[in-house]
Amino acid sequence: MNLQHASVALKKTFGYDQFRPLQADIIQTVYDQRDVLVLMPTGGGKSICFQIPAITLEGTTIVVSPLIALMKDQVEGLTANGIPAAFLNSSLDASQSRNVEDALLAGYLKLLYVSPEKLVSQGFQPLLKRLKISMFAIDEAHCISSWGHDFRPEYTQLRFLKNQFPHIPVMALTATADRVTRKDIADQLGLQNPAVFIASFDRPNISLQVRPGQRRMEQMLAYLKERPGQSGIIYCLARKTCETLSEKLNAAGFQAAYYHADLPAAKRNKVQEDFINDRVPIVCATIAFGMGIDKSNVRFVIHYNLPRNVEGYYQELGRAGRDGLPADALLFFSYADVQTYREMFEQSEGSEEQKELKIAKLNRMFQVAEAPVCRRRTILNYFNEVYDQNCGNCDVCQHPPQHFDGTLAAQKALSAILRTGEKVGMTLLVDILRGSQRREILEGRFHEIKTYGAGKEYSYDEWLFLLSQMLHHGYIEIAYDDFSHLRVTDAGKSVLFEGKRVKLALPKPDVKKAPTERQPVLQSKSPTQSLREALFERLVALRRLTAQKQGVPPYLIFSDATLKEMVEKQPLSDTELLMVSGVGERKLQLYGDAFIGEIRKFVLEKKEEGVNIKGSTQLVTLDLYKKGQSVAEIAEARGISPNSVMAHLVTMYERGETIDIHQWVGPEEMDLIQGALSLFEAPYMLKPIFDHFEGRFNYDAIRWALAHYQKHQT
Ligand code: ADP
Ligand code: ZN
């Protein structure tokens, strides 16, 4: 087996033209019979790494997966591409299991997904020994590590695979990259000198954005308005927030559902299914939602509250844009969230050490949210990946902060903090600086201090922005153990008493206005853009209908990326459709006619409305021809020359349409004409060939012989 086979299988089965970085190398390692450890981010394309060997090698690949939903999803995906695959887990009844086992023993399955429980169970061992196994793939392999957050005890028994089948390659895959976990996986599985592949954790198609959490709801409604009908997840910290938020969104006209661990299983399943099947676009959820969801067209992920750590943040936002199309991640952050977490962590079970670790990770998350540095750069560096450029696809890159001499502002704030005896929190401090009449101010007699009302030049939000930077630069700190009161650090004192200069980023005007960062909505759309959108919608509708009929999620029919490419290329024939990424042979066979039919219908309809799309005039001719009209009749009806009609038909034929060409050129004539082509040079002209045969063949015959020749050349 070699990579040539792998590439062919990639195109034939999945309709993809090339491997992503590392995929080919990983597959080659398996062909070389070596163990391998794969670290790739969510959406990076891990599945292909074991599916292609599974398809191309003799025997069955056993895939261990901890999540029932994921197994089902992957098996459906493979089946949709014509690959015999099945799963065995607790969701099957006895007779279903027996069917799968029969298929296995008959050697029919290329891939079998099993839960770790099933794989290690006594009952399964005799069966396993009778199979021809090409490889073991251990998905979500970090579950083996007790260091990680998804520890599954059954995973630790998987070592028996290497003991019992020392010569069968094992591939371990995970999206969790830290070093401890990595080593743990290799050790515990007993991998023998494994090849380790670490893909970049960058997800360049996801645009990253962080905004202060003030007036979140307002900001969010504006954000959602720009994304009508798009699929997205909104992560909330509290279960209650999921519910109230979803209620508010519905009241505002957005279709949303909520999901959290308190809901009965049936309800949770329904929400998940509705989301996967594009019936409900938005889900407000706790982080319980999303594990094992492979839905490729999630267009945005919003963190309504600050995530508890960078790992979680990145994993959750990674659920957006798996199809590689542009997607958005938006994070709201507020000090209140930090406080909530701290209380949560304090009260949580576990050792002091664990609590400290949690708090340290929270602080890092907070810093990532606050740093006026390229977001991607901050995050990837957090994961120890060297990334020393600015990404251009995050809010910091797009609106680089403007700095000003903030010494005076900082001094006002620092002085006020000291004068209150370091007994105020962030919001009260701002109110003091802005001279508010709040009850707490009067009660604390803070209106009597010198700096009361000294900072009216900045709005409330602007002050919060400045203070958070001062915090970030280390001039002040928050005493979490003392009601989150602010304290002036030594660095702060040197600003106040020694005149140390402070450079601060200017508050952005959009902090106040709930910004709309995407302008196109306001501009009128160009005609081609509206045409594209219209066709895309038609294809989405057809996909939904097809999915309903088949009882599978829409994205398993075709991904958004594939539909977008169809819109771009407007394939009018099988040959052309096959060139669209994501269309393999099986899907061409199953859905080709329907999708080509829809595109043709669209093109013809637009033509009727007077809008010309590339190829539409040829299509109109073809349409009439298929309805039984002769070339002369079509020319008459369309008011064009018979020559043009013929040219249209030739084009459509070359694009892959089946047309009986022998009415214009017989098989023997064709041989003669094609045989003479060596005398000429491409691109071939009709007249020299006509002259060569001294008028023996008419122009139509030559034209069709040429078209036939060209069509079968490529
Ligand atoms: P992971 O398991 O790493 O989260 P997947 O295997 O689900 O990622 O792949 C994510 C998406 O990328 C899927 O829609 C998959 O079909 C697509 N994909 C994977 N490899 C390729 C490739 N070589 N070319 C195009 N698309 C790919
Ligand atoms: Zn950036």
XYZ file of C-alpha atoms and ligand atoms in Angstrom:
742
model
C 0.000 0.000 0.000
C 1.325 3.462 -0.769
C 0.277 7.061 -0.733
C -0.903 6.848 -4.304
C -3.641 4.485 -3.139
C -4.365 6.791 -0.246
C -4.815 9.816 -2.527
C -7.089 7.915 -4.860
C -9.203 6.765 -1.927
C -9.351 10.313 -0.585
C -10.781 11.591 -3.849
C -13.015 8.646 -4.604
C -14.489 8.243 -1.161
C -14.515 11.719 0.304
C -14.160 13.854 -2.807
C -11.143 15.717 -1.422
C -8.301 16.693 -3.723
C -5.433 16.690 -1.298
C -4.368 15.788 2.179
C -4.050 18.405 4.844
C -0.652 18.940 6.442
C 0.548 15.800 8.239
C -2.322 13.562 7.118
C -0.269 11.896 4.395
C 2.727 11.395 6.695
C 0.548 9.874 9.360
C -1.030 7.489 6.891
C 2.378 6.494 5.564
C 3.435 5.618 9.109
C 0.556 3.214 9.402
C 1.450 1.680 6.047
C 4.917 1.213 7.526
C 3.273 -0.725 10.372
C 4.408 1.717 13.020
C 2.571 2.988 16.073
C 1.657 6.643 15.916
C 0.471 9.424 18.160
C -1.527 12.203 16.513
C -2.160 15.574 18.114
C -4.421 17.793 16.097
C -6.896 20.467 17.055
C -10.610 19.884 16.811
C -11.589 20.096 13.183
C -8.024 19.472 12.093
C -8.943 16.308 10.224
C -8.005 13.479 12.540
C -10.608 11.045 11.269
C -9.144 10.899 7.778
C -5.855 9.749 9.331
C -7.315 6.394 10.303
C -10.204 6.187 7.867
C -7.988 6.194 4.791
C -5.750 3.359 6.057
C -8.897 1.524 7.126
C -10.364 1.826 3.648
C -7.208 0.962 1.766
C -5.759 -1.797 3.939
C -7.018 -5.333 4.018
C -9.159 -6.245 7.027
C -11.029 -4.199 9.595
C -9.884 -1.181 11.581
C -11.088 -1.094 15.172
C -11.771 2.433 16.391
C -12.122 3.002 20.115
C -14.291 5.987 20.915
C -15.764 7.104 24.224
C -18.799 8.903 22.891
C -21.865 7.192 21.559
C -23.044 10.254 19.667
C -19.709 10.574 17.927
C -19.634 6.947 16.884
C -23.065 7.227 15.357
C -22.092 10.378 13.552
C -18.914 8.930 12.101
C -20.553 5.699 11.042
C -23.312 7.624 9.306
C -20.714 9.779 7.603
C -18.796 6.756 6.344
C -21.925 4.970 5.221
C -22.987 8.078 3.320
C -19.708 7.796 1.436
C -20.278 4.138 0.721
C -17.877 2.655 3.272
C -19.106 -0.367 5.247
C -18.846 0.658 8.898
C -20.725 0.000 12.117
C -20.520 0.531 15.848
C -20.932 -1.610 18.930
C -21.919 0.014 22.183
C -24.556 -0.010 24.885
C -27.087 1.765 22.684
C -27.649 -1.389 20.601
C -29.983 -4.207 21.629
C -28.926 -7.858 21.461
C -30.129 -8.509 17.949
C -28.594 -5.322 16.550
C -25.304 -6.266 18.154
C -25.502 -9.730 16.651
C -26.030 -8.264 13.198
C -22.942 -6.139 13.557
C -20.937 -9.108 14.808
C -22.057 -11.213 11.880
C -21.009 -8.506 9.451
C -17.672 -8.293 11.241
C -16.994 -11.995 11.056
C -17.986 -12.058 7.418
C -15.200 -9.533 6.872
C -17.669 -7.047 5.514
C -16.810 -4.064 7.711
C -13.886 -1.742 6.948
C -14.321 0.083 10.254
C -15.788 -0.936 13.565
C -16.304 1.684 16.266
C -16.420 0.298 19.775
C -16.738 1.748 23.231
C -13.781 0.940 25.472
C -16.096 -1.029 27.787
C -17.128 -3.260 24.946
C -13.614 -3.743 23.656
C -12.188 -4.848 26.988
C -15.191 -7.002 27.931
C -14.591 -10.738 28.255
C -17.347 -11.557 25.815
C -15.682 -9.618 23.039
C -12.250 -11.251 23.192
C -12.961 -14.458 21.252
C -14.536 -12.402 18.477
C -11.586 -10.043 18.340
C -9.196 -12.954 17.905
C -11.051 -14.253 14.887
C -10.851 -10.995 12.961
C -8.369 -9.760 10.436
C -7.501 -6.430 12.008
C -5.679 -3.784 9.982
C -5.165 -1.273 12.785
C -6.406 -0.005 16.124
C -7.300 3.667 16.366
C -7.795 5.146 19.823
C -9.785 8.336 19.457
C -9.894 10.929 22.260
C -6.830 9.192 23.610
C -6.340 11.796 26.357
C -9.165 10.006 28.196
C -6.478 7.568 29.281
C -4.720 10.171 31.362
C -5.812 10.791 34.900
C -4.210 14.226 34.534
C -6.708 15.300 31.953
C -10.245 16.504 32.412
C -11.937 13.598 30.623
C -10.422 10.678 32.441
C -12.109 7.341 31.620
C -10.942 4.423 33.743
C -11.749 1.848 31.028
C -9.189 3.466 28.783
C -6.397 2.355 31.081
C -7.133 -1.262 30.211
C -6.428 -0.690 26.543
C -2.859 -1.695 27.008
C -3.924 -5.267 26.344
C -4.122 -4.388 22.667
C -0.374 -4.048 22.312
C 0.179 -7.106 24.510
C -2.103 -9.331 22.507
C -1.586 -7.870 19.057
C 1.996 -6.641 19.113
C 2.239 -6.443 15.333
C -0.883 -4.487 14.619
C -0.241 -0.732 14.485
C -1.983 1.432 17.047
C -2.854 5.053 16.309
C -3.722 7.266 19.272
C -5.448 10.562 18.489
C -6.267 13.571 20.623
C -6.857 17.291 20.530
C -5.279 17.810 23.932
C -1.669 18.658 23.510
C 0.050 19.101 26.815
C 3.221 17.176 27.388
C 2.166 15.188 30.421
C -0.899 13.833 28.679
C 1.112 13.040 25.598
C 3.608 10.950 27.499
C 0.870 9.300 29.505
C -0.891 8.163 26.356
C 2.192 6.580 24.826
C 3.180 4.886 28.090
C -0.178 3.559 29.045
C -1.016 2.183 25.628
C 2.410 0.606 25.460
C 3.102 2.199 22.094
C 6.384 1.005 20.640
C 8.615 3.834 19.590
C 5.661 5.738 18.215
C 5.954 8.386 15.527
C 4.572 11.564 17.040
C 2.794 14.129 14.885
C 1.803 17.467 16.322
C -0.233 19.648 14.018
C -0.451 23.356 14.453
C -3.278 24.236 16.767
C -4.055 27.302 14.770
C -7.535 27.532 13.300
C -6.994 30.415 10.912
C -10.563 30.450 9.621
C -11.963 31.316 13.032
C -11.921 35.023 13.703
C -11.318 35.786 17.365
C -12.934 38.609 19.205
C -13.116 39.692 22.825
C -15.419 42.380 24.145
C -16.117 43.816 27.561
C -19.245 42.290 29.031
C -21.220 45.452 29.586
C -24.655 45.366 27.982
C -23.973 41.936 26.648
C -27.523 41.293 25.604
C -27.640 44.384 23.459
C -24.306 43.556 21.872
C -25.393 40.023 21.246
C -28.645 40.921 19.554
C -26.758 43.176 17.163
C -24.282 40.384 16.531
C -26.957 37.793 15.849
C -28.854 40.121 13.571
C -25.864 40.040 11.273
C -25.949 36.280 11.175
C -29.521 35.397 10.305
C -30.234 31.682 10.390
C -26.629 30.750 11.125
C -25.808 27.935 13.473
C -24.088 28.888 16.697
C -23.481 27.951 20.293
C -23.664 30.411 23.179
C -21.807 29.128 26.223
C -22.989 30.342 29.610
C -21.600 29.696 33.036
C -24.861 29.092 34.899
C -27.676 26.753 33.954
C -30.185 29.441 34.737
C -28.487 31.846 32.332
C -28.890 29.311 29.521
C -32.619 29.319 30.095
C -33.178 33.034 30.495
C -30.935 33.848 27.585
C -32.687 31.449 25.270
C -36.006 32.926 26.370
C -34.843 36.447 25.616
C -33.467 35.446 22.250
C -36.727 33.833 21.276
C -38.592 36.913 22.398
C -36.302 38.949 20.169
C -37.152 36.750 17.211
C -34.212 34.345 17.209
C -34.828 30.653 17.308
C -32.854 29.302 20.226
C -32.926 26.335 22.595
C -31.094 25.694 25.849
C -29.070 22.781 27.148
C -27.544 21.922 30.492
C -26.938 18.955 32.720
C -30.118 19.406 34.766
C -32.360 18.640 31.827
C -33.744 15.133 31.451
C -31.747 13.015 29.000
C -34.587 12.902 26.486
C -34.800 16.663 26.345
C -31.044 17.000 26.041
C -31.011 14.564 23.164
C -33.754 16.426 21.418
C -31.929 19.739 21.652
C -28.770 18.135 20.358
C -30.583 16.439 17.485
C -32.441 19.610 16.562
C -29.183 21.492 16.479
C -27.322 18.883 14.455
C -30.155 18.666 11.969
C -30.353 22.422 11.453
C -33.828 22.611 12.969
C -32.728 24.945 15.744
C -29.862 27.265 14.822
C -28.835 28.573 18.247
C -28.225 26.692 21.477
C -27.524 28.422 24.794
C -25.607 25.868 26.787
C -23.249 25.104 29.581
C -19.999 23.425 28.617
C -21.805 20.113 28.962
C -22.851 20.717 25.364
C -20.701 20.076 22.357
C -18.523 17.122 23.299
C -18.956 14.652 20.514
C -20.753 16.989 18.186
C -19.166 16.849 14.793
C -21.504 19.342 13.148
C -19.320 21.041 10.606
C -21.302 24.199 9.918
C -21.298 25.850 13.325
C -20.668 29.441 12.227
C -20.119 31.091 15.588
C -19.365 30.319 19.203
C -20.092 32.962 21.797
C -18.796 32.833 25.335
C -21.415 34.770 27.194
C -19.297 34.348 30.298
C -15.574 34.082 30.691
C -14.409 30.465 30.183
C -12.683 28.944 33.184
C -9.389 28.337 31.409
C -7.686 28.778 28.053
C -7.883 25.066 27.292
C -11.643 25.133 27.640
C -11.955 28.378 25.736
C -10.027 27.085 22.768
C -11.700 23.699 22.733
C -15.144 25.269 22.840
C -14.525 27.903 20.212
C -12.966 25.165 18.086
C -16.438 23.791 17.496
C -16.959 26.634 15.049
C -15.942 26.341 11.424
C -14.928 22.719 11.177
C -15.762 22.934 7.491
C -12.935 25.408 7.061
C -15.215 28.298 6.071
C -14.939 31.602 7.915
C -16.373 31.379 11.419
C -16.456 33.642 14.453
C -15.635 33.302 18.104
C -16.800 36.048 20.431
C -15.927 36.254 24.090
C -17.452 38.582 26.665
C -15.486 39.088 29.797
C -16.222 40.730 33.071
C -14.714 40.909 36.518
C -17.926 39.613 37.974
C -17.293 36.285 36.227
C -13.835 36.063 37.708
C -15.326 36.566 41.121
C -17.971 33.887 40.553
C -15.356 31.363 39.521
C -13.195 32.138 42.485
C -16.053 31.460 44.834
C -16.855 28.308 42.929
C -13.290 27.073 43.112
C -12.973 27.934 46.786
C -16.008 25.856 47.565
C -15.118 22.994 45.257
C -13.801 19.712 46.535
C -10.186 18.835 46.075
C -6.821 19.712 47.515
C -5.481 23.211 47.992
C -3.038 22.473 45.236
C -5.810 21.713 42.777
C -7.668 24.850 43.756
C -4.590 26.922 43.216
C -4.069 25.375 39.830
C -7.622 26.219 38.869
C -7.176 29.793 39.964
C -3.874 30.134 38.164
C -5.511 28.884 34.969
C -8.405 31.267 35.434
C -5.960 34.127 35.765
C -4.275 33.128 32.560
C -7.636 33.094 30.825
C -8.338 36.522 32.125
C -5.011 37.786 30.889
C -5.614 36.349 27.448
C -8.926 38.188 27.338
C -7.318 41.429 28.423
C -4.005 41.525 26.643
C -3.948 44.096 23.850
C -1.891 41.624 21.802
C -2.967 39.546 18.819
C -5.362 36.981 20.301
C -4.130 34.080 18.231
C -0.592 34.835 19.161
C -1.447 34.932 22.852
C -3.371 31.686 22.730
C -0.968 29.686 20.596
C 1.909 30.800 22.746
C -0.047 29.667 25.735
C -0.066 26.225 24.130
C 3.687 26.461 23.603
C 3.343 26.813 19.880
C 5.739 29.301 18.360
C 3.644 31.849 16.534
C 5.473 35.118 16.125
C 3.280 37.051 13.769
C 0.051 38.951 14.061
C -2.824 36.990 12.613
C -4.866 39.754 11.022
C -8.045 37.889 11.926
C -8.707 39.007 15.474
C -10.079 42.163 17.039
C -6.671 43.362 18.220
C -5.118 42.967 14.768
C -8.064 44.630 13.113
C -8.297 47.546 15.528
C -4.836 47.907 16.985
C -5.022 49.913 20.179
C -3.868 53.531 20.056
C -1.792 54.489 23.036
C -1.726 57.725 24.971
C 0.056 59.059 28.016
C -2.283 57.774 30.698
C -0.192 58.917 33.661
C -2.666 61.530 34.820
C -5.653 59.216 34.532
C -3.773 56.481 36.362
C -2.764 58.866 39.139
C -6.354 59.963 39.656
C -7.472 56.380 40.021
C -4.588 55.350 42.260
C -5.030 58.328 44.502
C -8.740 57.639 44.853
C -8.082 54.039 45.789
C -5.645 55.033 48.531
C -7.920 57.752 49.838
C -10.763 55.271 50.295
C -8.426 53.171 52.398
C -8.365 50.524 49.656
C -11.940 49.681 50.546
C -13.679 49.913 47.169
C -14.106 47.614 44.228
C -13.883 48.460 40.575
C -17.390 49.784 39.968
C -17.580 51.884 43.106
C -14.218 53.392 42.269
C -15.474 54.462 38.858
C -18.529 56.018 40.438
C -16.321 57.969 42.809
C -14.129 59.165 39.985
C -17.175 60.220 38.015
C -18.788 61.911 40.987
C -21.886 59.763 41.276
C -24.437 60.287 44.040
C -24.800 56.571 44.768
C -25.936 55.693 48.244
C -22.753 53.719 49.037
C -20.713 56.773 48.179
C -22.538 59.003 50.553
C -22.588 56.322 53.236
C -18.852 55.779 52.948
C -18.348 59.574 52.838
C -16.372 59.017 49.668
C -17.801 62.253 48.247
C -15.574 64.068 50.680
C -12.278 62.782 49.310
C -10.211 64.968 47.050
C -10.471 62.883 43.924
C -14.263 62.630 44.033
C -15.535 63.630 40.598
C -12.016 64.133 39.271
C -12.443 61.743 36.357
C -15.534 63.004 34.592
C -13.693 63.173 31.271
C -14.098 59.432 30.813
C -17.340 57.511 30.626
C -18.093 54.633 32.936
C -17.075 52.030 30.337
C -13.955 53.934 29.434
C -12.846 53.939 33.039
C -13.396 50.207 33.292
C -11.262 49.790 30.229
C -8.461 51.937 31.643
C -8.588 50.254 35.033
C -8.420 46.792 33.556
C -5.232 47.793 31.785
C -3.795 49.157 35.005
C -4.619 45.841 36.556
C -3.021 44.035 33.686
C 0.121 46.141 33.875
C 0.320 45.504 37.571
C -0.368 48.987 39.005
C -3.355 47.746 40.936
C -4.515 44.351 42.064
C -7.779 42.848 43.144
C -7.915 41.483 46.680
C -10.067 38.469 46.009
C -9.899 37.545 49.649
C -11.202 40.953 50.695
C -14.476 41.527 48.790
C -12.522 42.168 45.580
C -11.392 45.545 46.808
C -8.702 47.258 44.800
C -5.184 47.672 46.110
C -2.338 49.805 44.875
C 0.789 47.793 44.173
C 4.355 49.005 44.551
C 4.460 49.707 40.840
C 1.300 51.758 41.315
C 2.900 53.719 44.106
C 5.808 54.639 41.897
C 3.308 56.071 39.416
C 1.581 58.045 42.099
C 4.549 59.272 44.070
C 7.480 59.134 41.699
C 5.798 60.212 38.534
C 6.497 57.021 36.617
C 4.885 57.377 33.170
C 2.038 55.086 32.196
C 1.181 54.236 28.634
C -2.387 53.106 28.173
C -4.472 52.057 25.222
C -7.135 54.555 24.264
C -10.626 53.350 24.947
C -12.198 52.303 21.701
C -15.349 54.094 20.738
C -16.979 50.755 19.924
C -16.875 49.726 23.556
C -19.808 52.014 24.031
C -21.827 51.342 20.978
C -22.216 47.580 20.687
C -20.198 47.572 17.524
C -21.177 46.011 14.277
C -17.886 44.908 12.917
C -19.236 43.663 9.648
C -20.098 46.441 7.340
C -21.511 44.560 4.341
C -24.933 44.286 5.942
C -25.277 48.006 5.699
C -24.076 48.229 2.143
C -26.349 47.071 -0.609
C -25.406 43.717 -1.970
C -23.938 43.351 -5.413
C -26.124 41.438 -7.853
C -23.714 38.517 -8.102
C -23.596 38.289 -4.353
C -27.365 38.122 -4.049
C -27.447 35.548 -6.824
C -24.933 33.448 -4.974
C -26.839 33.727 -1.770
C -30.057 32.787 -3.510
C -28.505 29.690 -5.032
C -26.869 28.770 -1.747
C -30.225 28.947 -0.015
C -31.766 26.721 -2.654
C -29.035 24.144 -2.184
C -29.356 24.336 1.588
C -33.081 23.704 1.264
C -32.484 20.743 -1.033
C -29.920 19.392 1.406
C -32.367 19.682 4.282
C -35.037 17.851 2.319
C -32.623 15.110 1.285
C -31.388 14.748 4.858
C -34.926 14.422 6.144
C -35.687 11.685 3.655
C -32.536 9.804 4.604
C -32.828 10.435 8.320
C -29.300 11.816 8.660
C -28.007 15.265 9.627
C -27.755 17.678 6.671
C -24.013 18.185 6.995
C -23.506 14.491 6.334
C -25.066 14.952 2.891
C -22.759 17.823 1.936
C -20.914 20.317 4.112
C -21.484 24.057 3.830
C -18.060 24.317 2.245
C -19.096 21.886 -0.483
C -22.337 23.765 -1.148
C -20.425 27.044 -1.313
C -18.096 25.555 -3.867
C -21.085 24.367 -5.893
C -22.356 27.930 -5.871
C -18.979 29.171 -7.105
C -18.462 26.579 -9.801
C -22.074 25.939 -10.766
C -21.431 22.418 -11.978
C -23.892 21.426 -14.677
C -22.751 17.853 -15.172
C -21.438 14.837 -13.264
C -17.885 15.501 -14.356
C -18.018 19.009 -13.051
C -19.733 18.064 -9.829
C -17.009 15.517 -9.113
C -14.492 18.318 -9.208
C -16.161 19.971 -6.241
C -14.347 19.209 -2.991
C -16.464 16.956 -0.798
C -18.181 15.121 -3.650
C -16.959 11.536 -3.857
C -18.274 8.797 -6.098
C -20.911 7.583 -3.725
C -22.409 10.997 -3.149
C -22.326 11.764 -6.842
C -24.313 8.628 -7.434
C -26.783 9.324 -4.638
C -27.282 13.065 -4.871
C -25.638 14.203 -8.098
C -28.772 14.350 -10.221
C -30.739 16.204 -7.573
C -28.103 18.868 -6.980
C -27.183 19.347 -10.623
C -30.896 19.462 -11.383
C -31.402 22.193 -8.802
C -28.496 24.249 -10.120
C -29.734 23.922 -13.686
C -33.230 24.878 -12.656
C -31.869 27.914 -10.929
C -29.776 28.976 -13.906
C -32.721 28.558 -16.262
C -35.091 30.458 -14.007
C -32.669 33.333 -13.730
C -32.261 33.351 -17.491
C -36.039 33.722 -17.804
C -35.856 36.690 -15.481
C -33.243 38.166 -17.774
C -30.242 37.409 -15.577
C -27.391 35.701 -17.376
C -25.284 33.315 -15.397
C -22.249 31.763 -17.000
C -23.448 28.872 -19.134
C -27.086 29.823 -19.005
C -27.583 30.329 -22.723
C -26.046 26.911 -23.410
C -28.314 25.441 -20.819
C -31.427 26.925 -22.391
C -30.424 25.368 -25.696
C -29.775 22.041 -24.056
C -33.091 22.201 -22.272
C -34.973 22.644 -25.546
C -32.900 19.942 -27.154
C -33.741 17.521 -24.365
C -37.377 18.359 -24.881
C -37.026 16.947 -28.388
C -36.533 20.031 -30.521
C -34.192 19.882 -33.484
C -31.259 22.190 -33.980
C -33.177 24.152 -36.578
C -36.197 24.490 -34.331
C -34.121 25.680 -31.424
C -32.366 28.240 -33.624
C -35.746 29.470 -34.805
C -37.248 29.605 -31.310
C -34.272 31.375 -29.784
C -33.533 33.658 -32.675
C -29.942 32.487 -32.976
C -28.048 30.729 -35.761
C -28.007 26.919 -36.035
C -24.266 27.241 -35.724
C -24.599 28.799 -32.283
C -27.053 26.123 -31.256
C -24.566 23.481 -32.270
C -21.786 25.287 -30.419
C -23.938 25.326 -27.295
C -24.571 21.614 -27.523
C -20.892 20.920 -28.053
C -20.013 22.943 -24.972
C -22.525 21.093 -22.853
C -21.263 17.797 -24.211
C -17.722 18.731 -23.308
C -18.860 19.747 -19.856
C -20.067 16.210 -19.318
C -23.606 16.086 -20.706
C -24.626 12.886 -22.478
C -25.713 13.662 -26.024
C -26.105 11.173 -28.816
C -23.457 12.544 -31.136
C -23.653 9.792 -33.707
C -26.484 11.573 -35.457
C -23.822 14.044 -36.602
C -20.774 11.845 -36.873
C -20.654 8.061 -37.282
C -18.115 5.914 -35.418
C -15.982 5.274 -38.492
C -15.996 8.906 -39.545
C -14.958 9.810 -36.047
C -12.014 7.411 -36.199
C -10.859 8.893 -39.461
C -11.102 12.469 -38.284
C -9.438 11.784 -34.955
C -6.742 9.772 -36.710
C -5.840 12.806 -38.781
C -5.397 15.074 -35.771
C -1.728 14.240 -35.427
C -1.193 16.324 -38.538
C -2.439 19.410 -36.774
C -1.677 21.246 -33.628
C -3.971 21.991 -30.735
C -6.021 24.100 -30.429
C -7.580 22.505 -33.470
C -9.322 24.650 -36.082
C -12.209 23.341 -38.111
C -11.263 24.782 -41.466
C -7.829 23.138 -41.944
C -9.350 19.772 -41.059
C -12.265 20.388 -43.407
C -9.807 21.241 -46.179
C -7.627 18.258 -45.371
C -10.540 15.918 -46.094
C -11.476 17.992 -49.147
C -15.043 18.430 -48.014
C -15.669 14.766 -47.356
C -16.973 15.553 -43.861
C -19.190 18.471 -43.019
C -18.352 20.966 -40.286
C -20.757 19.432 -37.783
C -19.133 16.027 -38.092
C -15.691 17.514 -37.555
C -16.870 19.601 -34.641
C -18.366 16.587 -32.883
C -15.411 14.333 -33.566
C -13.209 17.005 -32.009
C -15.509 17.420 -29.013
C -15.488 13.675 -28.441
C -11.714 13.612 -28.712
C -11.279 16.476 -26.267
C -13.771 15.140 -23.773
C -11.914 11.849 -23.562
C -8.494 13.439 -23.507
C -8.869 14.831 -20.004
P -11.286 16.199 13.940
O -11.701 14.761 14.156
O -9.814 16.381 13.972
O -12.005 17.162 14.836
P -12.498 15.821 11.387
O -11.805 14.576 11.050
O -13.912 15.726 11.825
O -11.680 16.624 12.469
O -12.347 16.798 10.148
C -12.891 18.099 10.162
C -13.469 18.445 8.800
O -12.439 18.573 7.830
C -14.406 17.370 8.284
O -15.510 18.002 7.683
C -13.552 16.628 7.282
O -14.324 15.992 6.307
C -12.706 17.753 6.708
N -11.429 17.266 6.148
C -10.547 16.443 6.729
N -9.486 16.207 5.925
C -9.701 16.927 4.794
C -8.974 17.111 3.566
N -7.802 16.500 3.334
N -9.508 17.932 2.626
C -10.691 18.538 2.848
N -11.427 18.398 3.968
C -10.949 17.613 4.939
Zn -4.479 38.680 15.587
